[in-house]
Short mmCIF file of C-alpha atoms and ligand atoms in Angstrom, two decimals:
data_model
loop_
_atom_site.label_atom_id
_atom_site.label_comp_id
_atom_site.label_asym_id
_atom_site.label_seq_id
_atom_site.Cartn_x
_atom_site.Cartn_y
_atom_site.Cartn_z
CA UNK U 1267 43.92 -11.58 10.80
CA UNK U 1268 45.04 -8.20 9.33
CA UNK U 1269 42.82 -5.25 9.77
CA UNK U 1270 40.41 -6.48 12.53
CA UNK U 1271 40.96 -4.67 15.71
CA UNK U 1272 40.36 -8.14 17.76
CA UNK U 1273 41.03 -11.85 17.15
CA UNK U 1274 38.19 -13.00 14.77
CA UNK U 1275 36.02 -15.79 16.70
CA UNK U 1276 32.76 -16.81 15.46
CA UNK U 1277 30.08 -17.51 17.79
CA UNK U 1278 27.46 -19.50 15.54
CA UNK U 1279 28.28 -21.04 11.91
CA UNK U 1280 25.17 -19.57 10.74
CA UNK U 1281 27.65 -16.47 10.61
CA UNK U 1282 29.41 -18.00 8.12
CA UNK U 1283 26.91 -19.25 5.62
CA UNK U 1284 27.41 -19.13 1.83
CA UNK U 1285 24.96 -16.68 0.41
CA UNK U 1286 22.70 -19.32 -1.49
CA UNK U 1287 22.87 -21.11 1.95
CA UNK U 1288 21.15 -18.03 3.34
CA UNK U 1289 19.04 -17.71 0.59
CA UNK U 1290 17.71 -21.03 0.19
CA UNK U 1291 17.38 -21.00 4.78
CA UNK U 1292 15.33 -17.47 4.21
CA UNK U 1293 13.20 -18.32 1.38
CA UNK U 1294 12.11 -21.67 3.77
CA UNK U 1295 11.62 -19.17 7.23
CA UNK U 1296 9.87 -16.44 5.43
CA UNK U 1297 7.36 -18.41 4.51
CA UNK U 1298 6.86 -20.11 7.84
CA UNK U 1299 6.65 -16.40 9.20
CA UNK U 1300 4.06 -15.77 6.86
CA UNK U 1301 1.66 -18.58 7.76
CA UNK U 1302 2.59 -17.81 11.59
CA UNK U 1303 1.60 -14.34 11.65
CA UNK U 1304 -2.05 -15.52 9.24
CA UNK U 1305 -2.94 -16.18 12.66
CA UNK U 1306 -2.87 -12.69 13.69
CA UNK U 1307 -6.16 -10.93 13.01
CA UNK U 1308 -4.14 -7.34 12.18
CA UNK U 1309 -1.84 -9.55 9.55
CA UNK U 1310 -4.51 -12.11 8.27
CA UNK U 1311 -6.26 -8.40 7.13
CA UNK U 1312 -3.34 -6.79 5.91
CA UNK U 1313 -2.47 -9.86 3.83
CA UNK U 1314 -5.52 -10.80 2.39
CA UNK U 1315 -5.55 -6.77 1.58
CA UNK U 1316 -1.81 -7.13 -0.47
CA UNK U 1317 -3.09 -10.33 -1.92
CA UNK U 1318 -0.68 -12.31 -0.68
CA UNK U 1319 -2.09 -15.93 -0.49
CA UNK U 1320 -0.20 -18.43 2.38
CA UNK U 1321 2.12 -20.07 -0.78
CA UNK U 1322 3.26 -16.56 -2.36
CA UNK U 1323 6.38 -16.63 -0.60
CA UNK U 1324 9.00 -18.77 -2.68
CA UNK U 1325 12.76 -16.53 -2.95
CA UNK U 1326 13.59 -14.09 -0.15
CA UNK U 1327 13.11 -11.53 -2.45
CA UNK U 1328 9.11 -12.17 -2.52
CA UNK U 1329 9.40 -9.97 0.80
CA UNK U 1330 8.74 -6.98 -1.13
CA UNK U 1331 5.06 -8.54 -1.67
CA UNK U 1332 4.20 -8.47 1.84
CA UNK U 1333 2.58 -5.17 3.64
CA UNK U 1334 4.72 -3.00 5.91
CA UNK U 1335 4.27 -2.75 9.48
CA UNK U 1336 4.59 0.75 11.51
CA UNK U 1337 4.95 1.33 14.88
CA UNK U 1338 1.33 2.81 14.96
CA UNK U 1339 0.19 -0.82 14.23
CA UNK U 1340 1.43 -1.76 17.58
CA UNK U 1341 -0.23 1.50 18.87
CA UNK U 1342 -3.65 0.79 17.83
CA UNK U 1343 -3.16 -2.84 19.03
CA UNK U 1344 -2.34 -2.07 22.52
CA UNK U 1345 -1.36 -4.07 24.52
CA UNK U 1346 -0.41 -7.02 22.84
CA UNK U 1347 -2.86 -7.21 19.67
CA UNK U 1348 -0.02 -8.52 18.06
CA UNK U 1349 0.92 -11.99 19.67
CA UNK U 1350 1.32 -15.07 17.42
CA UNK U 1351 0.95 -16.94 20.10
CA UNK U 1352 -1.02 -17.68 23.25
CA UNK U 1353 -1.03 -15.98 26.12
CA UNK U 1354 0.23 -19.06 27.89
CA UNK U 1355 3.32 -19.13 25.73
CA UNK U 1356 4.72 -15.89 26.91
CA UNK U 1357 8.16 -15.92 28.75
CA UNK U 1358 9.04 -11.89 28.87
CA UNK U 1359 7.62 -8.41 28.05
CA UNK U 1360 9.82 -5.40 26.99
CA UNK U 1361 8.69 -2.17 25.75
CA UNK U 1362 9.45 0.93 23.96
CA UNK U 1363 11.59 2.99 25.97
CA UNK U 1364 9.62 5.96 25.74
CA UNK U 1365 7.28 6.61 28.60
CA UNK U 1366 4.57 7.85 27.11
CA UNK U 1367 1.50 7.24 28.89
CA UNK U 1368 0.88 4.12 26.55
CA UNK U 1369 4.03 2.15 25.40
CA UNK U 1370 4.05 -0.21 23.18
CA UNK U 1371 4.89 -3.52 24.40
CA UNK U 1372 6.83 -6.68 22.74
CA UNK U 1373 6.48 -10.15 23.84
CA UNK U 1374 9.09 -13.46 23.69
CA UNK U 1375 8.49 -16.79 23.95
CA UNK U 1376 10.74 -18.93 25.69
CA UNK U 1377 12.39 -20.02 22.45
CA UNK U 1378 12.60 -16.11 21.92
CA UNK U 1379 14.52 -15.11 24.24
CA UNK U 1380 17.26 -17.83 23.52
CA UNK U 1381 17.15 -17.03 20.27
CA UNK U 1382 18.01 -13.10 21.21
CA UNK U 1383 20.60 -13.76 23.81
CA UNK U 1384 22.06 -15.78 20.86
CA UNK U 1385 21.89 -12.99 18.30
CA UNK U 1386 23.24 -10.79 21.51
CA UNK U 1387 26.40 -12.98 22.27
CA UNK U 1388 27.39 -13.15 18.24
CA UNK U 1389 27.80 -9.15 18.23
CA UNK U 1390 29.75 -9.65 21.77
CA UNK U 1391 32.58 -12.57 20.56
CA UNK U 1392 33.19 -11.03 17.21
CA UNK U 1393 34.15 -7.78 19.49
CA UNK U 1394 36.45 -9.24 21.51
CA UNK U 1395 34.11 -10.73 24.89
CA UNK U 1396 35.52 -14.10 26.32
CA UNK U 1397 34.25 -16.49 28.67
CA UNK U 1398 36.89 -15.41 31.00
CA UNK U 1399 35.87 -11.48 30.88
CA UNK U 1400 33.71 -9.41 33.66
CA UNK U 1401 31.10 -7.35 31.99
CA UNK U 1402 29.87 -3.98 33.38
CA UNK U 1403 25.91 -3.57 32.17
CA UNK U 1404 25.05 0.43 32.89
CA UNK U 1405 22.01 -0.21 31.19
CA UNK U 1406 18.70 0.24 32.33
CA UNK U 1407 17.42 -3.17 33.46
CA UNK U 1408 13.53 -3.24 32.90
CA UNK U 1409 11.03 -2.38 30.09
CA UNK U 1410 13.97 -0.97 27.81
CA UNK U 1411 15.81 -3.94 25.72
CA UNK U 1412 19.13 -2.57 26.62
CA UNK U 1413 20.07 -4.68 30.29
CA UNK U 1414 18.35 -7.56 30.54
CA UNK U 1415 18.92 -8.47 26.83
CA UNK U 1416 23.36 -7.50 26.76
CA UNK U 1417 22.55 -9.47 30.26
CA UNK U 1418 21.18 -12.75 28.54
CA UNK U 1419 23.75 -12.69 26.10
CA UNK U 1420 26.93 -11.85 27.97
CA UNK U 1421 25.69 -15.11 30.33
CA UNK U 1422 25.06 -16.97 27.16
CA UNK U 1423 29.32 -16.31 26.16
CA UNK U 1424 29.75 -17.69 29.67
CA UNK U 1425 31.06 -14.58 30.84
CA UNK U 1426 30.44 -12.81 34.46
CA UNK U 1427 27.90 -9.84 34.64
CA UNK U 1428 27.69 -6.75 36.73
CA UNK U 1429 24.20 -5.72 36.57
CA UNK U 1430 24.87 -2.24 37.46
CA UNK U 1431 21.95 -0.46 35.52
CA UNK U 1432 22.34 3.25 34.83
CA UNK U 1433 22.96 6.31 37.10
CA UNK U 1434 25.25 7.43 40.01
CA UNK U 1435 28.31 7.67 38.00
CA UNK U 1436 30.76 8.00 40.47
CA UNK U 1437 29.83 5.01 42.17
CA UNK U 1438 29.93 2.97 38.27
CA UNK U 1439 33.48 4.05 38.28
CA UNK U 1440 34.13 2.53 41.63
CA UNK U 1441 32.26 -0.73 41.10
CA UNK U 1442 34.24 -1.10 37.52
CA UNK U 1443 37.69 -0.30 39.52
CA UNK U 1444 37.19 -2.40 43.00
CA UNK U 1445 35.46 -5.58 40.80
CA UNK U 1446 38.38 -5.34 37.84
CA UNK U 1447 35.16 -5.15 34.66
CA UNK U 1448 37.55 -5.72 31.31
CA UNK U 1449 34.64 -4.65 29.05
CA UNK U 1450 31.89 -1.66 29.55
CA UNK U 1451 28.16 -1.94 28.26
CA UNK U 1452 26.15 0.80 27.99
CA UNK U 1453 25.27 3.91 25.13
CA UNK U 1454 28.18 5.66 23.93
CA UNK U 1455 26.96 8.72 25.66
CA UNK U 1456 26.88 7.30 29.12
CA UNK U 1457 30.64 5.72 27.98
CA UNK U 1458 31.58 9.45 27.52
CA UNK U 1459 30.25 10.18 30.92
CA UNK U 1460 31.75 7.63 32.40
CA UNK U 1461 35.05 8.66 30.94
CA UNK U 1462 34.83 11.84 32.30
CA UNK U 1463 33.59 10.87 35.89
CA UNK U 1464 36.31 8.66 35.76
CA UNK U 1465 38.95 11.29 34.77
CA UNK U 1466 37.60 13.78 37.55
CA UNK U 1467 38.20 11.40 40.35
CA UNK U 1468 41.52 10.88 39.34
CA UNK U 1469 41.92 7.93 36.66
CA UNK U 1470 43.99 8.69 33.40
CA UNK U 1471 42.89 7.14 30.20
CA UNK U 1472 43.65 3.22 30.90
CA UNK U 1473 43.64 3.12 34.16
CA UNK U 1474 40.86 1.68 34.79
CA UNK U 1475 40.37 -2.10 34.13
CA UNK U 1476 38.34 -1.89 30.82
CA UNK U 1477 39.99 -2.72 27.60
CA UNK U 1478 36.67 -3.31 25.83
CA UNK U 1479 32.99 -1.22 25.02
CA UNK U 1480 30.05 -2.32 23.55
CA UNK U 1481 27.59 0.24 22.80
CA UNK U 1482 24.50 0.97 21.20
CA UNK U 1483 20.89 2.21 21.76
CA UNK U 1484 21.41 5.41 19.69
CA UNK U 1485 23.05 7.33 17.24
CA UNK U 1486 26.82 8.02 17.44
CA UNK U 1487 29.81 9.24 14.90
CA UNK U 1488 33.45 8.07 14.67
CA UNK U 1489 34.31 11.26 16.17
CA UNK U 1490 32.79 9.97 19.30
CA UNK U 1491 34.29 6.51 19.53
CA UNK U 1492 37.17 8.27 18.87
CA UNK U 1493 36.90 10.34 22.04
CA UNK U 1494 35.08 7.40 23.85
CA UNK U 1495 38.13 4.92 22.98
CA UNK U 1496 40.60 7.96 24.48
CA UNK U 1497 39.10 8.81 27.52
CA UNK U 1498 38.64 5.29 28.86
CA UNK U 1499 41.37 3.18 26.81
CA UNK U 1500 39.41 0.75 25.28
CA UNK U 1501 38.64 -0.80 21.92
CA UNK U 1502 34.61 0.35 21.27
CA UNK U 1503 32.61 -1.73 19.41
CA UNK U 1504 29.15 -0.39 17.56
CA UNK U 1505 25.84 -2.28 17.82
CA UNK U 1506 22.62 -1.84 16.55
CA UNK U 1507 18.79 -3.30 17.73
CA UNK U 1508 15.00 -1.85 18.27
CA UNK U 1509 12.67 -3.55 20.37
CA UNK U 1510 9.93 -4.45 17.63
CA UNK U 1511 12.17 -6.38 15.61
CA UNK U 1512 14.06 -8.12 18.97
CA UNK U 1513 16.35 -5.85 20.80
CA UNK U 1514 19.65 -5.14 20.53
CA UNK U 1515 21.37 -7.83 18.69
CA UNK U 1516 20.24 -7.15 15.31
CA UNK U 1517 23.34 -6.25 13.77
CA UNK U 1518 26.67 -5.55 15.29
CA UNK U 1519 30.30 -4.86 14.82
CA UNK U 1520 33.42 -7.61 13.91
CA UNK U 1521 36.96 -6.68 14.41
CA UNK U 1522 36.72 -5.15 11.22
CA UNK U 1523 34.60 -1.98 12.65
CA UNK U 1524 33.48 -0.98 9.10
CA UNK U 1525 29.77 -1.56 9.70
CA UNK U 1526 27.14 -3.72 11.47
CA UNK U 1527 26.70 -7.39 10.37
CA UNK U 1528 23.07 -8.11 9.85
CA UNK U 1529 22.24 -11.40 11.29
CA UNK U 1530 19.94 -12.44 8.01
CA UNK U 1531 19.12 -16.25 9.03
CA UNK U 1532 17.29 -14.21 11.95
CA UNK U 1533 16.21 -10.99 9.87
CA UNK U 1534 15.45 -9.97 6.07
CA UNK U 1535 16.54 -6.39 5.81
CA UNK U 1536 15.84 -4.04 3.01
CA UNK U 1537 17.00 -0.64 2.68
CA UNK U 1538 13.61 1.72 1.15
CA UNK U 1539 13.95 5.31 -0.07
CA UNK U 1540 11.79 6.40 3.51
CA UNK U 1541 9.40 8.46 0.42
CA UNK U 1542 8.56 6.05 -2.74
CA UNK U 1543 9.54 3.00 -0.53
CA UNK U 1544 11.66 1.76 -3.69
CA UNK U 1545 14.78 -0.17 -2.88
CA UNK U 1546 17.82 2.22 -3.17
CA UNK U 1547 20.98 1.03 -4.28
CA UNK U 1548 23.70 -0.15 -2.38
CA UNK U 1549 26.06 2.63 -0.53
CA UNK U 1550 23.16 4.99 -0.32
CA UNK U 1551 21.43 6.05 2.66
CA UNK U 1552 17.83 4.69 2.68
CA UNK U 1553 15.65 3.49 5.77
CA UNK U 1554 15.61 0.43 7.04
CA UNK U 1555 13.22 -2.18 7.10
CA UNK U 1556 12.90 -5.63 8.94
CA UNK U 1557 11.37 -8.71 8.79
CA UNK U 1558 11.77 -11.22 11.53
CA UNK U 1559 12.49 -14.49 10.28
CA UNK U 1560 12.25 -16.82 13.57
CA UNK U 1561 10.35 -15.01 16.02
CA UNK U 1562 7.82 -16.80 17.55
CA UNK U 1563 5.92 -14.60 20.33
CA UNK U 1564 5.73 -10.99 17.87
CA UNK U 1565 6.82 -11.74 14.57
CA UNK U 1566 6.87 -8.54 12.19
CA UNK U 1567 6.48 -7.96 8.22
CA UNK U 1568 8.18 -5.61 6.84
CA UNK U 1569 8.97 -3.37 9.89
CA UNK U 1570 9.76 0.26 9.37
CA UNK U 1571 12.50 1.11 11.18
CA UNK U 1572 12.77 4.96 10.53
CA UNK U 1573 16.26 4.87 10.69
CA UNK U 1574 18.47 5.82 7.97
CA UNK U 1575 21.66 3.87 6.86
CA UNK U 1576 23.37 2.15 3.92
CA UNK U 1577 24.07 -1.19 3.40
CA UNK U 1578 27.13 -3.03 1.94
CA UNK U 1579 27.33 -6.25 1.01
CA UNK U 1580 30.89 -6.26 -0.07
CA UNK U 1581 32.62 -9.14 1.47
CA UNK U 1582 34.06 -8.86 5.36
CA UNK U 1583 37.57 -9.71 5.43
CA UNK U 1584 36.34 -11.43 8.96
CA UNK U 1585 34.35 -14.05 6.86
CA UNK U 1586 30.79 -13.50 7.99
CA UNK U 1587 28.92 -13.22 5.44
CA UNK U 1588 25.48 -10.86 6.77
CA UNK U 1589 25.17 -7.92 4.95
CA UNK U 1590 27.03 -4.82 6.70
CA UNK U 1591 25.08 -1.73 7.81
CA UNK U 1592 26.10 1.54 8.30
CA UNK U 1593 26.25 3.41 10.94
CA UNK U 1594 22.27 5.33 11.59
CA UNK U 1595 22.61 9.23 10.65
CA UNK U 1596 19.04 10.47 10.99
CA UNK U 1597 15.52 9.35 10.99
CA UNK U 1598 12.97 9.70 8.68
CA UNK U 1599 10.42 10.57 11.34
CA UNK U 1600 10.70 13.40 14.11
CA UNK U 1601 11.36 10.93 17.15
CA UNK U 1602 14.59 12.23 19.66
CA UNK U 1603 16.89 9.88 21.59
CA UNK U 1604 17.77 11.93 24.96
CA UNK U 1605 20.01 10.54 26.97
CA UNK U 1606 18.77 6.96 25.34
CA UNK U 1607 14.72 7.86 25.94
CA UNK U 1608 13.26 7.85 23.07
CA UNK U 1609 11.13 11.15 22.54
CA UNK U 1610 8.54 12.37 20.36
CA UNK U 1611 7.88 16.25 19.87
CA UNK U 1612 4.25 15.63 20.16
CA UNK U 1613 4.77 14.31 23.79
CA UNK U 1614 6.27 17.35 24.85
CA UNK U 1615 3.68 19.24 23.11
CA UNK U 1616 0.87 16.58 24.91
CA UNK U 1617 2.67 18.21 28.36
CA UNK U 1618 2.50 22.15 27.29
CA UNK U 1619 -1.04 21.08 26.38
CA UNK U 1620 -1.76 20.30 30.15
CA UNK U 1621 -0.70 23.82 31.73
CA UNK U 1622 -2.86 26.45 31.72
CA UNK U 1623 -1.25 29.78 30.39
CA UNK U 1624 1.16 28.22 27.72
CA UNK U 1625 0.77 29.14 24.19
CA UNK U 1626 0.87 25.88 21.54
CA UNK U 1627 4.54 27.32 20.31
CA UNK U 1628 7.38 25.96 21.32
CA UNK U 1629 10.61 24.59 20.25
CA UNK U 1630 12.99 21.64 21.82
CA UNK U 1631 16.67 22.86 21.51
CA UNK U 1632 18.86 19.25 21.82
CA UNK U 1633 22.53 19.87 21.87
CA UNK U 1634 25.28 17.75 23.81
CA UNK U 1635 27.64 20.05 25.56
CA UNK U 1636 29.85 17.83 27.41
CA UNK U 1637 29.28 13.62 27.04
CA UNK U 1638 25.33 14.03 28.07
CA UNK U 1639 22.26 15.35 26.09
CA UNK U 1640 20.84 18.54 27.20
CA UNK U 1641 17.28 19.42 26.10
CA UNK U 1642 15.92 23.09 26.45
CA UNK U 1643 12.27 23.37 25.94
CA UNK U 1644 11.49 27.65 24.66
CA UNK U 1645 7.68 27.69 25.78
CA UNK U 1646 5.63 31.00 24.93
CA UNK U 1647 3.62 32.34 27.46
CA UNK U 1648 -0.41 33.23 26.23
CA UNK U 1649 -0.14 36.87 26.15
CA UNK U 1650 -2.80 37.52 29.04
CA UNK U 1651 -1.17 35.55 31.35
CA UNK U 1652 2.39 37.01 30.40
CA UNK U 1653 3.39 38.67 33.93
CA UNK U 1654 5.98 40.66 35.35
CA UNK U 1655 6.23 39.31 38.71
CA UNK U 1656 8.44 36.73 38.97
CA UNK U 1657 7.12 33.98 41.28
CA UNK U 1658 3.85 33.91 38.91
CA UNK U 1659 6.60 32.72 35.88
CA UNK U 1660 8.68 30.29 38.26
CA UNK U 1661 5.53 28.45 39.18
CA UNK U 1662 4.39 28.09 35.88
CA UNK U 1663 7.98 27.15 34.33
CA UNK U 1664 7.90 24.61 37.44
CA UNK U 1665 4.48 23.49 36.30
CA UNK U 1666 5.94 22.73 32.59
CA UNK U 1667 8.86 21.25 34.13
CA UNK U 1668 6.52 18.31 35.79
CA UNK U 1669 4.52 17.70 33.11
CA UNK U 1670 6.77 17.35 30.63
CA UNK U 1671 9.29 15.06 32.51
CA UNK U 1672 5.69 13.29 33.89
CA UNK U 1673 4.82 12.81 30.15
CA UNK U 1674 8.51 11.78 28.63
CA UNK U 1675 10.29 10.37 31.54
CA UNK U 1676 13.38 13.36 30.08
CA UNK U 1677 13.92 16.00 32.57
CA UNK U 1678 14.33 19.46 30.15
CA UNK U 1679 15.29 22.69 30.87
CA UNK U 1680 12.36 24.90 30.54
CA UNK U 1681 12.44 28.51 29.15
CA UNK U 1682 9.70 30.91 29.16
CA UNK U 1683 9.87 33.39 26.31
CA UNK U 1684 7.37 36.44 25.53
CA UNK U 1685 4.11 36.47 23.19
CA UNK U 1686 5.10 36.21 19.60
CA UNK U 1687 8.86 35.20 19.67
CA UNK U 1688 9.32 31.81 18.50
CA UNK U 1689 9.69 31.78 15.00
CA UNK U 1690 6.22 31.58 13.21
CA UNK U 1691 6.56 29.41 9.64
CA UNK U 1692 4.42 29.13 6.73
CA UNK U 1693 4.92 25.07 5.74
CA UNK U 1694 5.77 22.50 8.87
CA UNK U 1695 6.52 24.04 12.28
CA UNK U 1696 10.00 23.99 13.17
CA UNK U 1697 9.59 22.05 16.70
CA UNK U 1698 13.49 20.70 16.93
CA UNK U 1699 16.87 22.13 16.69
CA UNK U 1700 18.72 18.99 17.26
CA UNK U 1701 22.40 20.38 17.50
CA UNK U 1702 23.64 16.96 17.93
CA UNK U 1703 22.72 15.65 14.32
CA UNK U 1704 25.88 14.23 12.24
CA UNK U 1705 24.84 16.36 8.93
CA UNK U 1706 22.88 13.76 6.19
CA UNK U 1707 25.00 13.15 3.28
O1 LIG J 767 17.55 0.85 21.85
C1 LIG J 767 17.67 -1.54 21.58
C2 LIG J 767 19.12 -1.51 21.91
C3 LIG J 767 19.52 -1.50 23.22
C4 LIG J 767 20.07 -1.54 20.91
C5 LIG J 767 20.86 -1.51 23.53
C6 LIG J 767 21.43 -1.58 21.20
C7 LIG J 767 21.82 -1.57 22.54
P1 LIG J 767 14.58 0.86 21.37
O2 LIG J 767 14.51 1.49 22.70
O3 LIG J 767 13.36 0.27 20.79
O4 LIG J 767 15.62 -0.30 21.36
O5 LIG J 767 15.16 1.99 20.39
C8 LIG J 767 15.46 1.65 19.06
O6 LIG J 767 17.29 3.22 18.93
O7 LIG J 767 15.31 2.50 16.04
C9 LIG J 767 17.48 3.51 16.60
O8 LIG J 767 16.86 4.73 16.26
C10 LIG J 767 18.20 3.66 17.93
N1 LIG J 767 19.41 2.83 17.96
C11 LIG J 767 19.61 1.66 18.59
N2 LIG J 767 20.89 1.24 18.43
C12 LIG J 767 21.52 2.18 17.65
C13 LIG J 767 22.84 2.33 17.14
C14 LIG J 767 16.98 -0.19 21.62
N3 LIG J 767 23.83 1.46 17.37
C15 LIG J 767 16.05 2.83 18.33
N4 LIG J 767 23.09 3.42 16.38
C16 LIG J 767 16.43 2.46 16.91
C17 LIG J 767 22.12 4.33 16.13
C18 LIG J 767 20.57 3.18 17.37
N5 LIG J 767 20.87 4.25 16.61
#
C-alpha cells in the first residue's frame, strides 16, 4: 500500500472497527468498568464524591463525568489498595520502574495479561514482525513492563524470542550476530548504543542481521530514529505504554509512522490542557489521559498520564481506525527518564538529604552526549564543612554517590561546588537542566 514503510497486516479486526462500532463497544465497557471498580473502596469514594451514580455512564463521552486518577492514588494505596479483584485472582505484578524505596505496583489477572500481550502483538504486526522472525528483547525483564510484556506479545505473533535483558553491550551485539535476530527490542537509546557498540567492533550499518526496531519506554525525536535507522539499518518503529494503564502496548506505530494508534476498544483517551483540565482541540499538545476499558485486576478512571502529545484522528491510510497520537515532547510534571529509570528530583533530593555536610541546593544537569543519558548531580557543600583537603571532599562526593544511586537505582556523576554557587531563585527552584528536551511547541 503506498506510503507505509511495511506491508499492512492487521493483527485483530477490532483494529478495524467503524467509529460508531467503537462507540457503541465503549459506551457498553465503560460502564462495566465503572460498576467494576464501585468495588474498590478508593473509587466507590471518589464516585459517590463526583456524583456519578452506577447508570451515569451511557456515550463514551460521559467519561468526562468520572474523577481522575493520579499516580499518588496508587501511592497512598500501597501496595495494592487498588485491586478489583481478589487476591486469589492475581496472575502477575509489575511496577513502576523507578526504585524508589516504595514503588508502586500493578496487578493482572490471568485474562489481563492475554489481553496485553494482545494489545503488544497488534503494535508488533502492523510494524513489520512475522511469525517467522527472531526477536532480540534488551529489555529489562522484571518489575519494569518493558521485557516480559514485548516477551508475551512477540510469543503471542508466534515469533522466537531472545530474552537478552539489558546490559553488556558487546556481548548483545554478538548474541544478535551468532543467533541471526531480524528485529531489535529495546528503548531507542539503548538502539543507539547498540549501534555504536556494534560499529566499534567492526559492523557497518546493515551488517548485522536486524532489518527491524521496536522501541519505546521514553521520549525520542525523528532526529533520533533517523540516526537509530542509520547506524543499525533497520526500519524503527515508535511505541508507546505506562504501567498503570497496562504496559507498553497502548498505542503504537503502522507502516504509516505518522503517529501511535490508540487501541480504543481497550482504552478511552482524552487529551486535557495539563492546567484547566479542558479538552484541547485536536493537533494541539495537551496531556494525556486514560481510562482502561477491559482491565480486570487494576482498572483506572481517568488516569493522568503527565505526558504531553496531540492527537489526530484524521483517517490512517493503513485502515485502522484508533485515534493517532503523537509522539510525547515533555511532561507536565518534573519526573526524568535516565537511561529508561524513571526519576523524580525529589528522590535525588531524598539522597542529599541523607549525607551529612550537603547543603539542600542542588541541580541535576541531564544531557545525552553520545547514544546514553548522562546525569551530573552539582551538590553544595554546607559552608562549615567546606574543606580544602581533598580526601575529606572525595569521601563525601563518594557518600552522595551511594545514596543517590541507593535511592534512584541511576548512577550520576556527582559534583561538589562551593557555599553559595548554585543559582538562588525567587519563584520555583530550578532543580533540572534537562539538555535532552525536544523544545515544546
Ligand atoms: O515504560 C512501558 C513501556 C515499556 C512502554 C516498553 C513501551 C516500551 P513505565 O515504566 O511506567 O512504563 O513508564 C511510563 O514512560 O508515562 C512516558 O513518560 C514514557 N514513555 C513510554 N513509552 C514512550 C514513548 C513503560 N514511546 C512512561 N515515547 C510514560 C515517549 C514514552 N515516552
Amino acid at each position: 500500500m503506498a506510503g507505509l514503510a511495511v506491508e499492512n497486516r492487521i493483527w485483530d479486526p477490532l483494529e478495524t472497527l467503524s467509529r460508531e462500532e467503537l462507540r457503541a463497544l465503549q459506551a457498553r465497557r465503560l460502564a462495566e468498568t465503572v460498576r467494576r471498580v464501585s468495588a474498590v473502596p478508593f473509587y466507590a469514594d471518589a464516585l459517590a464524591k463526583a456524583g456519578v451514580g452506577a447508570n451515569a455512564i451511557e456515550r463514551p463521552e460521559d467519561v468526562s463525568r468520572l474523577p481522575f486518577t493520579v499516580k499518588d492514588d496508587l501511592r497512598r494505596n500501597y501496595p495494592l489498595g487498588l485491586l478489583a479483584v481478589p487476591r486469589s485472582a492475581i496472575a502477575r505484578v509489575h511496577g513502576s520502574s523507578g526504585t524508589t524505596g516504595k514503588p508502586t505496583f500493578v496487578a493482572y489477572t490471568r485474562r489481563d495479561v492475554e489481553t496485553w500481550s494482545g494489545l503488544v502483538a497488534r503494535f508488533l504486526v502492523a510494524g513489520g514482525l512475522r511469525p517467522e522472525h527472531l526477536v532480540h528483547v534488551a529489555f529489562g525483564y522484571g518489575l519494569f513492563t518493558g521485557g516480559f510484556g514485548l516477551h508475551y506479545g512477540i510469543e503471542r505473533v508466534g515469533a522466537g524470542v531472545v530474552p537478552a535483558a539489558g546490559g553488556n553491550t558487546p556481548r548483545q551485539v554478538l548474541l544478535i550476530r551468532d543467533l541471526g535476530a531480524e528485529v531489535l527490542v529495546c528503548t531507542p537509546s539503548y538502539a543507539l548504543h547498540i549501534g555504536e557498540v556494534a560499529r566499534a567492533e567492526g559492523f557497518g550499518p546493515g551488517e548485522l542481521p536486524l532489518r527491524l526496531g521496536h522501541f519505546g519506554g521514553e521520549p525520542w525525536t525523528e532526529e533520533m530514529r533517523v540516526e537509530i535507522e542509520r547506524s543499525l539499518g533497520i526500519l524503527a518503529f515508535n511505541n508507546y505504554g505506562l504501567s498503570e494503564v497496562i504496559g507498553p502496548g497502548v498505542s503504537g506505530e503502522c507502516g504509516a509512522r505518522e503517529g501511535m494508534h490508540v487501541s480504543e476498544d481497550h482504552f478511552i483517551v482524552e487529551c486535557l490542557h495539563p492546567e484547566t483540565l479542558e479538552p484541547v482541540p485536536d493537533g494541539e499538545v495537551g496531556e494525556l489521559v486514560f481510562t482502561t476499558l477491559t482491565k480486570e485486576a487494576l482498572p483506572v478512571l481517568r488516569y493522568r498520564t503527565r505526558d504531553l502529545a496531540a492527537l489526530d484522528r484524521r483517517p490512517c491510510p493503513c485502515g485502522r481506525t484508533g485515534v493517532r497520537m503523537g509522539r510525547v515532547v515533555g511532561r507536565s510534571d518534573d519526573m526524568l527518564i535516565i537511561r529508561g529509570v524513571n526519576v523524580f528530583p525529589s528522590q535525588v533530593e531524598e539522597a542529599l538529604l541523607r549525607v551529612e555536610g550537603t547543603a539542600p541546593h542542588y541541580l541535576i544537569e541531564v544531557s545525552r552526549p553520545g547514544a546514553l543519558d548522562e546525569a551530573v548531580v552539582k551538590v553544595e557543600i554546607r559552608p562549615g564543612d567546606f574543606s580544602d583537603e581533598m580526601r575529606q571532599m572525595v569521601e563525601l562526593r563518594d557518600r552522595i554517590d551511594r545514596e543517590i544511586h541507593a535511592v534512584t537505582g541511576v548512577r550520576m556523576t556527582v559534583e561538589l561546588v562551593a557555599p553559595n554557587t548554585l543559582e538562588r531563585s525567587a519563584g520555583k527552584a530550578r532543580r533540572v537542566l534537562d539538555r535532552r528536551s525536544p523544545a515544546l511547541p
